Coordinates of C-alpha atoms and ligand atoms in Angstrom, one line a residue:
M49 CA -22.7 -13.4 -18.1
A50 CA -21.3 -12.5 -14.8
N51 CA -19.1 -10.3 -12.8
P52 CA -16.6 -12.6 -11.1
L53 CA -15.2 -10.1 -8.5
Y54 CA -18.6 -9.0 -7.5
D55 CA -20.1 -12.5 -7.5
Q56 CA -17.4 -14.1 -5.3
L57 CA -16.6 -11.2 -2.9
F58 CA -19.8 -9.3 -2.6
G59 CA -22.8 -11.0 -4.3
K60 CA -22.6 -14.2 -2.3
H61 CA -23.4 -12.2 0.8
A62 CA -26.5 -10.5 -0.7
G63 CA -29.3 -10.5 1.8
K64 CA -27.1 -11.7 4.7
T65 CA -27.8 -10.0 8.0
T66 CA -24.5 -11.1 9.5
P67 CA -22.1 -8.3 10.6
F68 CA -19.6 -7.0 8.1
L69 CA -18.3 -3.8 9.6
H70 CA -18.0 -2.9 13.2
L71 CA -17.5 0.9 13.2
A72 CA -15.6 3.1 15.7
S73 CA -19.0 4.8 16.4
G74 CA -20.2 1.5 17.9
A75 CA -22.6 0.9 14.9
T76 CA -22.5 -2.4 13.0
L77 CA -23.2 -2.7 9.3
T78 CA -24.4 -6.0 8.0
H79 CA -23.4 -7.4 4.6
A80 CA -26.9 -6.6 3.4
D81 CA -26.7 -3.0 4.7
F82 CA -23.3 -2.6 3.1
L83 CA -24.4 -4.0 -0.3
G84 CA -27.5 -1.8 -0.3
Q85 CA -25.4 1.3 0.3
A86 CA -23.0 0.2 -2.4
A87 CA -26.0 -0.3 -4.9
Q88 CA -27.3 3.2 -4.1
I89 CA -23.8 4.7 -4.8
A90 CA -23.6 2.6 -8.0
H91 CA -26.9 4.3 -9.2
A92 CA -25.4 7.7 -8.3
L93 CA -22.3 6.9 -10.4
S94 CA -24.5 6.1 -13.4
K95 CA -26.3 9.4 -12.9
F96 CA -22.9 11.1 -12.9
G97 CA -22.5 9.6 -16.4
L98 CA -20.0 6.9 -15.6
V99 CA -20.0 3.8 -17.8
P100 CA -18.1 0.5 -17.5
G101 CA -14.4 1.0 -18.0
D102 CA -14.4 4.6 -16.8
R103 CA -12.0 5.6 -14.1
L104 CA -13.0 7.0 -10.7
A105 CA -10.3 8.7 -8.7
A106 CA -11.0 8.9 -5.0
Q107 CA -9.1 10.7 -2.3
I108 CA -11.3 10.1 0.7
E109 CA -10.9 9.3 4.4
K110 CA -11.5 5.8 5.6
S111 CA -15.2 5.1 6.3
A112 CA -17.9 2.6 5.6
E113 CA -19.1 4.8 2.8
A114 CA -15.6 4.9 1.3
L115 CA -15.5 1.1 1.2
A116 CA -19.0 1.1 -0.3
L117 CA -17.7 3.3 -3.1
Y118 CA -15.2 0.5 -3.9
A119 CA -18.0 -2.0 -3.9
A120 CA -20.1 0.3 -6.1
C121 CA -17.4 0.6 -8.7
V122 CA -17.2 -3.2 -8.8
Q123 CA -21.0 -3.4 -9.3
A124 CA -20.9 -0.7 -12.0
G125 CA -17.8 -2.0 -13.8
V126 CA -16.0 1.3 -13.0
I127 CA -12.3 1.2 -12.5
F128 CA -11.5 2.3 -8.9
L129 CA -8.5 4.5 -8.3
P130 CA -8.0 5.1 -4.6
L131 CA -5.4 7.8 -3.6
N132 CA -3.4 8.4 -0.5
T133 CA -5.2 11.0 1.7
A134 CA -1.8 12.7 2.2
Y135 CA -1.3 13.6 -1.4
T136 CA -1.2 17.3 -2.2
V137 CA -3.3 19.0 -4.9
D138 CA -0.2 18.9 -7.2
E139 CA 0.1 15.2 -6.8
L140 CA -3.6 14.6 -7.3
T141 CA -3.6 16.7 -10.5
Y142 CA -1.1 14.3 -12.1
F143 CA -3.2 11.2 -11.1
I144 CA -6.5 12.7 -12.4
E145 CA -4.9 13.7 -15.6
N146 CA -2.8 10.6 -16.2
S147 CA -5.7 8.2 -15.5
G148 CA -8.3 10.3 -17.5
A149 CA -10.6 9.9 -14.5
K150 CA -14.2 10.8 -15.3
L151 CA -15.2 11.4 -11.7
V152 CA -13.1 12.7 -8.8
V153 CA -14.4 12.0 -5.3
C154 CA -12.8 14.0 -2.6
D155 CA -13.2 15.5 0.8
A156 CA -15.2 18.8 0.9
R157 CA -12.0 20.3 2.4
I158 CA -10.3 20.3 -0.9
E159 CA -13.3 20.7 -3.1
A160 CA -12.6 24.3 -3.9
A161 CA -9.0 23.6 -4.9
L162 CA -9.8 20.5 -7.0
T163 CA -13.0 21.8 -8.8
P164 CA -11.2 24.0 -11.4
I165 CA -8.6 21.3 -12.0
A166 CA -11.2 18.5 -12.5
S167 CA -13.1 20.8 -14.8
D168 CA -10.1 21.6 -16.9
L169 CA -9.4 17.9 -17.2
G170 CA -12.9 17.1 -18.2
A171 CA -13.8 15.3 -14.9
K172 CA -16.9 15.7 -12.7
L173 CA -16.4 16.1 -9.0
A174 CA -18.3 14.8 -6.0
T175 CA -17.6 14.9 -2.3
L176 CA -17.4 12.2 0.4
N177 CA -16.2 13.2 3.8
G178 CA -14.8 11.1 6.6
D179 CA -18.2 11.2 8.4
G180 CA -20.0 9.7 5.4
T181 CA -21.6 13.0 4.3
G182 CA -21.1 14.8 1.0
S183 CA -22.6 15.3 -2.4
L184 CA -22.0 11.7 -3.4
T185 CA -24.0 10.4 -0.4
D186 CA -26.7 13.0 -1.0
A187 CA -27.0 11.8 -4.6
A188 CA -27.1 8.2 -3.5
K189 CA -29.5 8.2 -0.6
T190 CA -32.7 8.3 -2.5
E191 CA -31.6 5.6 -5.0
P192 CA -32.7 1.9 -4.9
T193 CA -30.8 -0.5 -2.7
S194 CA -30.3 -3.0 -5.5
F195 CA -28.4 -2.5 -8.8
D196 CA -28.2 -4.5 -12.0
I197 CA -24.7 -5.7 -11.7
V198 CA -22.6 -4.9 -14.8
D199 CA -21.2 -7.9 -16.6
R200 CA -17.4 -8.2 -16.5
T201 CA -14.9 -10.8 -17.5
A202 CA -12.0 -11.9 -15.3
D203 CA -9.7 -10.0 -17.6
D204 CA -11.4 -6.7 -17.2
L205 CA -9.8 -4.0 -15.2
A206 CA -11.0 -3.5 -11.6
A207 CA -8.6 -1.0 -10.2
F208 CA -5.6 1.3 -10.9
L209 CA -3.1 1.8 -8.1
Y210 CA -0.4 4.3 -8.7
T211 CA 3.1 3.4 -7.8
S212 CA 6.0 5.7 -8.1
G213 CA 9.0 5.0 -10.3
T214 CA 12.7 5.5 -10.2
T215 CA 12.3 8.2 -12.8
G216 CA 10.0 10.1 -10.4
R217 CA 6.8 9.7 -12.5
S218 CA 4.0 7.6 -10.9
K219 CA 2.7 4.7 -13.0
G220 CA -0.8 3.4 -12.9
A221 CA -0.7 -0.4 -12.2
M222 CA -3.7 -1.9 -14.0
L223 CA -5.2 -4.7 -11.9
T224 CA -7.8 -7.0 -13.3
Q225 CA -10.7 -8.7 -11.6
A226 CA -8.7 -12.0 -11.8
N227 CA -5.6 -10.4 -10.2
L228 CA -7.6 -9.4 -7.2
L229 CA -9.9 -12.4 -6.9
S230 CA -7.3 -15.1 -7.4
N231 CA -5.1 -13.6 -4.6
A232 CA -8.0 -13.1 -2.2
V233 CA -9.1 -16.7 -2.6
T234 CA -5.6 -18.1 -2.3
L235 CA -5.0 -16.0 0.9
V236 CA -8.2 -17.1 2.6
H237 CA -7.2 -20.7 2.3
Y238 CA -3.5 -20.2 3.1
W239 CA -4.3 -18.2 6.2
K240 CA -7.4 -20.2 7.1
F241 CA -9.8 -17.3 7.3
T242 CA -13.5 -18.2 7.9
D243 CA -16.7 -16.4 8.5
A244 CA -16.0 -16.7 12.2
D245 CA -13.0 -14.3 11.8
V246 CA -13.1 -10.7 13.0
L247 CA -10.2 -8.7 11.6
L248 CA -8.9 -5.7 13.4
H249 CA -8.5 -3.3 10.5
A250 CA -6.5 -0.1 11.1
L251 CA -4.8 0.1 7.8
P252 CA -5.6 2.8 5.2
I253 CA -7.9 1.6 2.4
F254 CA -6.1 3.3 -0.5
H255 CA -3.3 0.7 -0.8
T256 CA -3.1 -3.0 -1.6
H257 CA -2.6 -4.0 2.0
G258 CA -5.7 -2.5 3.6
L259 CA -8.0 -2.8 0.5
F260 CA -7.1 -5.9 -1.5
V261 CA -5.4 -8.0 1.1
A262 CA -7.4 -7.2 4.3
T263 CA -10.8 -6.3 2.9
N264 CA -11.0 -8.7 -0.1
V265 CA -9.8 -11.6 2.1
M266 CA -12.5 -10.8 4.7
L267 CA -15.1 -10.5 1.9
A268 CA -14.1 -13.8 0.4
A269 CA -14.1 -15.5 3.8
G270 CA -17.5 -13.9 4.9
G271 CA -16.1 -12.6 8.2
S272 CA -16.3 -9.1 9.7
M273 CA -13.9 -6.3 10.4
I274 CA -13.5 -3.9 13.2
F275 CA -13.0 -0.9 11.0
L276 CA -10.9 1.8 12.7
P277 CA -10.3 5.1 10.8
K278 CA -6.5 4.8 11.4
F279 CA -3.9 3.2 13.7
D280 CA -4.4 4.5 17.2
L281 CA -2.8 2.6 20.1
D282 CA -5.6 3.1 22.5
A283 CA -8.2 2.0 20.0
M284 CA -6.1 -1.1 19.0
I285 CA -5.8 -2.2 22.6
A286 CA -9.5 -1.5 23.4
N287 CA -10.7 -3.5 20.3
M288 CA -8.2 -6.4 20.4
P289 CA -10.4 -8.5 22.7
Q290 CA -13.2 -8.6 20.1
A291 CA -10.9 -9.5 17.2
T292 CA -9.5 -12.9 16.1
S293 CA -6.9 -11.5 13.7
M294 CA -4.9 -8.5 12.7
M295 CA -2.9 -7.3 9.6
G296 CA -0.4 -4.5 9.9
V297 CA 2.8 -2.9 8.8
P298 CA 5.9 -3.4 11.0
T299 CA 5.3 0.0 12.7
F300 CA 2.0 -1.3 14.0
Y301 CA 3.9 -4.2 15.7
T302 CA 6.7 -2.1 17.2
R303 CA 4.2 0.5 18.5
L304 CA 2.1 -2.2 20.1
L305 CA 5.1 -3.9 21.6
D306 CA 6.2 -0.7 23.2
D307 CA 3.0 -0.4 25.1
D308 CA 2.7 -2.2 28.5
R309 CA -1.0 -3.0 27.9
F310 CA 0.0 -5.2 25.0
T311 CA 0.4 -8.5 26.8
K312 CA 0.0 -12.2 26.5
E313 CA -3.4 -11.9 28.3
L314 CA -4.7 -9.3 25.9
T315 CA -3.7 -11.4 22.8
S316 CA -4.3 -15.0 24.2
H317 CA -7.5 -15.4 22.2
M318 CA -6.1 -14.1 18.9
R319 CA -5.7 -16.6 16.0
L320 CA -3.3 -14.7 13.7
F321 CA -1.1 -11.6 13.4
I322 CA 0.1 -10.9 9.8
S323 CA 2.8 -8.4 8.8
G324 CA 3.9 -7.0 5.5
S325 CA 4.6 -4.0 3.2
A326 CA 8.0 -3.5 4.7
P327 CA 10.7 -5.7 6.3
L328 CA 9.8 -6.9 9.8
L329 CA 13.0 -7.0 11.8
A330 CA 13.9 -10.5 13.0
E331 CA 14.3 -8.8 16.4
T332 CA 10.6 -7.6 16.3
H333 CA 9.5 -11.1 15.5
V334 CA 11.4 -12.5 18.5
R335 CA 10.2 -9.8 20.8
F336 CA 6.6 -10.3 19.7
E337 CA 6.8 -14.0 20.5
E338 CA 8.4 -13.3 23.9
Q339 CA 5.7 -10.8 24.8
T340 CA 2.6 -12.5 23.4
C341 CA 3.5 -16.2 22.6
H342 CA 2.4 -15.6 19.0
R343 CA 4.6 -15.8 16.0
I344 CA 3.9 -13.1 13.5
L345 CA 3.2 -14.4 10.0
E346 CA 5.2 -12.3 7.5
R347 CA 4.3 -12.2 3.9
Y348 CA 5.6 -10.3 0.8
G349 CA 3.7 -8.4 -1.9
M350 CA 3.7 -5.5 -4.2
T351 CA 1.1 -3.1 -5.7
E352 CA 1.7 -4.7 -9.1
T353 CA 1.4 -8.3 -7.9
N354 CA -0.7 -8.4 -4.8
M355 CA 0.8 -11.1 -2.5
N356 CA 3.6 -13.3 -3.8
T357 CA 4.9 -15.2 -0.8
S358 CA 3.9 -16.0 2.7
N359 CA 5.2 -17.8 5.7
P360 CA 3.1 -20.9 6.4
Y361 CA 0.1 -21.0 8.7
D362 CA 1.0 -24.4 10.2
G363 CA 4.7 -24.8 9.6
E364 CA 7.6 -22.7 10.9
R365 CA 7.1 -19.0 10.6
R366 CA 10.7 -18.1 10.1
A367 CA 11.9 -14.7 11.3
G368 CA 13.6 -12.6 8.7
T369 CA 12.1 -14.5 5.8
V370 CA 8.9 -13.9 3.8
G371 CA 8.1 -17.6 3.5
F372 CA 7.2 -19.6 0.4
P373 CA 5.7 -18.6 -3.0
L374 CA 1.9 -18.8 -2.7
P375 CA 0.0 -21.6 -4.5
G376 CA -0.1 -20.6 -8.2
V377 CA 2.7 -18.1 -7.9
E378 CA 6.1 -19.0 -9.5
L379 CA 9.1 -17.2 -8.1
K380 CA 12.7 -17.3 -9.4
I381 CA 15.9 -15.5 -8.6
T382 CA 17.7 -14.2 -11.6
D383 CA 20.9 -12.4 -12.4
T384 CA 20.3 -8.6 -12.6
E385 CA 22.3 -8.3 -15.8
S386 CA 21.5 -11.4 -17.9
G387 CA 18.1 -12.3 -16.4
K388 CA 19.2 -15.9 -16.2
S389 CA 18.1 -18.1 -13.2
L390 CA 20.6 -18.4 -10.4
P391 CA 21.4 -21.5 -8.4
A392 CA 19.6 -21.9 -5.1
G393 CA 21.1 -19.9 -2.3
D394 CA 22.5 -17.2 -4.6
V395 CA 21.3 -13.6 -4.3
G396 CA 19.7 -12.0 -7.3
Q397 CA 16.6 -10.2 -8.4
I398 CA 13.2 -11.7 -7.5
E399 CA 10.9 -12.3 -10.4
V400 CA 7.3 -13.6 -10.1
R401 CA 4.6 -15.0 -12.4
G402 CA 1.0 -15.9 -11.7
P403 CA -2.6 -14.9 -11.9
N404 CA -1.8 -12.2 -9.3
V405 CA 0.5 -10.3 -11.6
F406 CA -0.9 -7.1 -13.1
K407 CA -1.7 -6.3 -16.7
G408 CA 0.8 -3.5 -17.1
Y409 CA 1.2 0.2 -16.5
W410 CA -1.6 2.4 -17.8
Q411 CA -0.5 4.0 -21.1
M412 CA 3.2 3.3 -20.4
P413 CA 4.1 0.4 -22.8
D414 CA 7.8 1.0 -22.5
K415 CA 7.8 0.9 -18.7
T416 CA 5.6 -2.2 -18.8
A417 CA 8.0 -3.9 -21.2
A418 CA 11.0 -3.0 -19.0
E419 CA 9.5 -4.7 -16.0
L420 CA 7.0 -7.3 -17.2
R421 CA 8.7 -9.9 -19.4
Q422 CA 7.0 -11.4 -22.5
D423 CA 6.8 -14.8 -20.7
G424 CA 4.8 -13.2 -17.9
F425 CA 7.5 -12.9 -15.2
F426 CA 7.5 -9.5 -13.4
I427 CA 10.8 -8.1 -12.3
T428 CA 10.1 -6.9 -8.7
G429 CA 13.2 -4.8 -8.2
D430 CA 13.7 -6.6 -4.9
L431 CA 16.9 -8.6 -4.3
G432 CA 16.6 -11.9 -2.5
K433 CA 17.5 -15.6 -2.2
V434 CA 15.8 -18.9 -1.6
D435 CA 17.3 -20.9 1.2
E436 CA 17.8 -24.6 1.4
D437 CA 14.3 -25.1 3.0
G438 CA 12.6 -23.0 0.3
Y439 CA 12.1 -19.9 2.4
V440 CA 12.4 -16.6 0.4
H441 CA 14.7 -14.0 2.0
I442 CA 14.5 -10.4 0.8
V443 CA 18.0 -9.0 1.3
G444 CA 17.8 -5.6 -0.5
R445 CA 16.4 -3.6 -3.3
N446 CA 17.6 -3.1 -6.9
K447 CA 15.4 0.0 -7.0
D448 CA 16.0 3.3 -5.3
L449 CA 13.1 3.1 -2.9
I450 CA 12.5 4.1 0.7
I451 CA 9.7 2.5 2.8
S452 CA 8.6 4.6 5.7
G453 CA 5.9 3.2 7.9
G454 CA 4.8 1.0 5.0
Y455 CA 4.6 3.9 2.5
N456 CA 6.8 3.9 -0.5
I457 CA 8.9 6.9 -1.3
Y458 CA 10.9 7.2 -4.5
P459 CA 14.0 9.5 -3.8
K460 CA 14.0 10.7 -7.4
E461 CA 10.7 12.5 -6.9
I462 CA 12.2 14.5 -4.0
E463 CA 15.6 15.0 -5.7
L464 CA 13.9 16.7 -8.7
I465 CA 12.4 19.3 -6.4
L466 CA 15.6 19.8 -4.3
D467 CA 17.7 20.3 -7.5
E468 CA 15.4 23.1 -8.6
Q469 CA 15.9 25.2 -5.5
P470 CA 18.0 28.4 -5.5
G471 CA 21.6 27.7 -4.6
V472 CA 21.4 24.0 -5.0
L473 CA 23.8 22.3 -7.4
E474 CA 22.7 18.7 -6.9
S475 CA 21.1 16.5 -4.3
A476 CA 20.8 12.9 -3.1
V477 CA 17.9 11.5 -1.1
I478 CA 18.4 8.4 1.0
G479 CA 16.6 6.3 3.5
V480 CA 18.2 5.7 6.9
P481 CA 17.0 3.4 9.7
H482 CA 14.3 4.9 12.0
A483 CA 13.0 3.4 15.2
D484 CA 9.3 4.0 14.5
F485 CA 9.0 4.1 10.7
G486 CA 11.7 1.5 9.8
E487 CA 13.3 4.0 7.4
T488 CA 13.1 7.7 7.1
V489 CA 14.1 10.3 4.5
V490 CA 17.3 12.3 4.6
G491 CA 18.2 14.8 1.9
L492 CA 21.8 15.7 1.1
I493 CA 22.4 19.0 -0.7
V494 CA 25.5 20.1 -2.6
P495 CA 25.4 24.0 -2.9
Q496 CA 26.4 25.9 -6.0
A497 CA 29.8 27.6 -5.6
N498 CA 29.5 30.6 -3.2
H499 CA 25.9 29.8 -2.3
E500 CA 24.3 28.9 1.0
P501 CA 21.0 27.3 0.3
D502 CA 18.2 28.2 2.7
L503 CA 17.1 24.9 4.1
D504 CA 13.9 26.2 5.6
S505 CA 12.6 27.6 2.3
I506 CA 13.7 24.3 0.7
Q507 CA 11.6 22.3 3.2
T508 CA 8.7 24.7 2.4
A509 CA 9.0 24.1 -1.3
V510 CA 9.0 20.3 -0.8
S511 CA 5.9 20.5 1.4
E512 CA 4.0 22.5 -1.2
D513 CA 4.5 19.8 -3.7
L514 CA 4.7 16.5 -1.9
A515 CA 2.7 14.6 0.7
R516 CA 3.9 14.9 4.3
F517 CA 5.2 11.4 4.6
K518 CA 7.7 12.1 1.8
H519 CA 9.3 15.1 3.4
P520 CA 12.9 14.7 4.4
R521 CA 13.2 14.5 8.2
K522 CA 16.5 16.2 7.8
L523 CA 18.4 18.2 5.1
I524 CA 22.1 18.3 5.3
V525 CA 24.5 20.4 3.3
V526 CA 27.5 18.5 2.0
D527 CA 30.5 19.5 -0.1
S528 CA 30.1 16.7 -2.7
L529 CA 28.5 13.4 -3.3
P530 CA 30.5 10.1 -3.5
R531 CA 30.4 8.8 -7.1
N532 CA 31.7 5.6 -8.7
T533 CA 33.8 5.5 -11.8
M534 CA 30.7 5.7 -14.0
G535 CA 29.7 8.9 -12.2
K536 CA 26.8 7.3 -10.4
V537 CA 26.1 8.6 -6.9
Q538 CA 27.0 5.8 -4.4
K539 CA 24.0 5.9 -2.1
N540 CA 25.2 2.9 -0.2
I541 CA 28.1 4.9 1.1
L542 CA 25.8 7.8 2.1
R543 CA 23.4 5.3 3.8
E544 CA 26.2 4.0 5.9
Q545 CA 27.5 7.4 6.7
Y546 CA 24.2 8.7 8.0
A547 CA 22.9 5.4 9.4
A548 CA 23.0 6.6 13.0
L549 CA 21.0 9.8 12.5
F550 CA 17.6 8.3 13.5
A551 CA 18.8 4.8 14.4
P552 CA 16.7 3.0 17.1
E553 CA 19.3 3.4 19.8
T554 CA 19.5 7.2 19.4
T555 CA 15.8 8.1 19.2
Ligands
MCA653 C1 2.4 9.5 8.9 N1 3.5 10.3 8.8 C2 4.4 9.6 8.2 C3 3.9 8.3 8.0 N2 2.6 8.3 8.4 N3 5.7 9.9 7.9 C4 6.5 9.0 7.4 N4 6.0 7.8 7.1 C5 4.8 7.4 7.4 N5 4.3 6.2 7.0 C6 3.7 11.7 9.2 C7 2.4 12.3 9.7 O1 1.9 13.1 8.7 C8 2.9 13.2 10.9 O2 3.4 14.3 10.4 C9 4.1 12.4 11.4 O3 4.5 11.6 10.3 C10 3.8 11.5 12.6 O4 2.5 11.0 12.4 P1 2.0 9.8 13.3 O5 0.7 10.3 14.0 O6 3.0 9.2 14.2 O7 1.6 8.8 12.2 P2 0.4 8.0 12.1 O8 -0.8 8.8 11.6 O9 0.2 7.2 13.4 O10 0.7 7.0 10.9 C11 1.8 6.1 11.0 C12 1.3 4.8 10.4 C13 0.7 5.0 9.0 C14 0.3 4.2 11.3 C15 2.5 3.8 10.3 O11 1.7 5.7 8.2 C16 0.1 3.8 8.4 O12 -1.0 3.4 8.6 N6 0.9 3.2 7.5 C17 0.5 2.0 6.7 C18 0.8 2.2 5.3 C19 0.3 1.1 4.4 O13 -0.9 0.6 4.6 N7 1.1 0.5 3.5 C20 0.7 -0.5 2.6 C21 1.1 -0.2 1.2 P3 3.4 15.7 11.3 O14 4.1 15.3 12.6 O15 4.0 16.7 10.5 O16 1.9 15.9 11.5 S1 0.7 -1.6 0.2 C22 2.2 -2.3 0.1 O17 3.2 -1.8 0.5 C23 2.4 -3.7 -0.5 C24 1.5 -4.1 -1.6 C25 2.3 -4.7 0.6 O18 3.1 -5.7 0.6 O19 1.4 -4.6 1.4
AMP654 P1 4.5 -1.2 -3.1 O1 5.1 -0.9 -4.4 O2 4.0 -0.1 -2.2 O3 3.4 -2.2 -3.3 O4 5.6 -1.8 -2.2 C1 6.1 -3.1 -2.5 C2 7.5 -3.2 -1.9 O5 7.4 -3.3 -0.5 C3 8.1 -4.5 -2.3 O6 8.7 -4.4 -3.6 C4 9.1 -4.7 -1.2 O7 10.3 -3.9 -1.5 C5 8.4 -4.2 0.0 N1 7.8 -5.2 0.8 C6 6.6 -5.6 0.9 N2 6.4 -6.6 1.8 C7 7.7 -6.8 2.3 C8 8.2 -7.7 3.3 N3 7.5 -8.5 4.0 N4 9.5 -7.6 3.6 C9 10.3 -6.7 2.9 N5 9.9 -5.9 2.0 C10 8.6 -5.9 1.7

């Protein structure tokens, strides 16, 4: 028996004294140190009573220990459920309850708020702080630095990542060992990563991009990472000379380009810059090449599928496109109504199939059936076309989604809160262009007759329930919302109407 994800990402580095993590403190952790730490945590998880197949929900700051917790879950066969550090207690409660997590790992700052909730939901709680301290580390530090790796099959679940839905309820995307492993191995080859690579890692590790793309790829390649707690311009510039490669969301690239220190000289030794999670403007691609002589390699993925397409390493990296389907991934463009394949060049919905595609949404068979076809094709909700050279272009979305600085925001979740507020008849939440975040959130509110909604108290209500990045940057009172003949709000009209609010030229 075996544990494929462990064997091919972690186990093969057992005993290696080569660097794995270069930390902001200046310390370096070798692969052996890291695996030893993970094994100690895996023992601690067993002592907390976790058995293979149990879920562990973690809302923790980025640190070596946080990454070791992921490795520990793989070792122990526990399903890892990382959560955005911006989520409020309300949001966390839903994830803990829905996933049936047996252990919640959180920062000591919210221990008091989460303890009664976890207890009510039958989960234990441990703490892990950004500096690596906490009750989990305390429980782990006296444990042995090796662990009997739990047997798993490629089809066993390795992680849940929650992704919001158009109905406002988050869905737990079930990712198997094979989903994660197949994608990591494919990307290592496609992007030519080797053990000589040093990745500048400033992404959060609670989403696909920072955890499964960046980290798994580096583990599969055997390279190392400069592991920064978050994106910070000074730290990025200071660490760039030691790196060979970088992965980021478009906001990383626009922020770097706006800094005079980000020059051709600073980046001349770099091998590769990769962008994803949100559209990279063709203009940013061009500006990047002018300023650095590097062409950013843009790729396209989703929580449910990991990476689907990528621009080529050696061929032309075409601005405004997301490249070709990755080896092993099938992609087709279909009619949104009939689901039938469309001729090349036509715009339709993007569907993908391959070993990267998830198993379904946790305990949501109807939602799974609506998006994952019987034949294995997943309906992404993105609209696109394939050009005459085979490059995939994403031209829009068939789902009501805003992507701000690489974070997904589903308007429905915000509208549900706005609609409940005193004096509000109805609302519509839209994404408008934003110079820094790509898109940002604007809420339009129609008041009840003879009411004047208090916008400040509405903002307060939203902030109590939802993570900061989802808060509308502006609330606007309007007389009515434009509707089509079916009565559906025409958000395209609203988006056009308010497009200049935070547009690049005006900020
Ligand atoms: C922070 N804020 C945000 C965002 N991030 N607001 C909207 N959108 C955001 N993305 C809030 C902060 O709480 C703060 O609020 C204010 O905005 C300004 O913060 P600032 O310091 O400028 O932000 P930051 O801390 O520098 O963060 C911006 C960031 C970060 C570096 C772009 O959001 C980030 O690392 N994004 C990456 C997200 C990511 O990894 N996505 C991948 C998902 P206040 O002013 O009130 O304090 S995986 C995925 O999409 C798929 C699978 C894929 O293809 O990869
Ligand atoms: P998530 O559900 O957080 O995994 O976000 C996935 C969504 O991000 C996709 O369905 C796309 O809409 C968007 N996305 C990811 N990469 C790109 C890209 N390179 N260009 C445009 N959109 C992207």
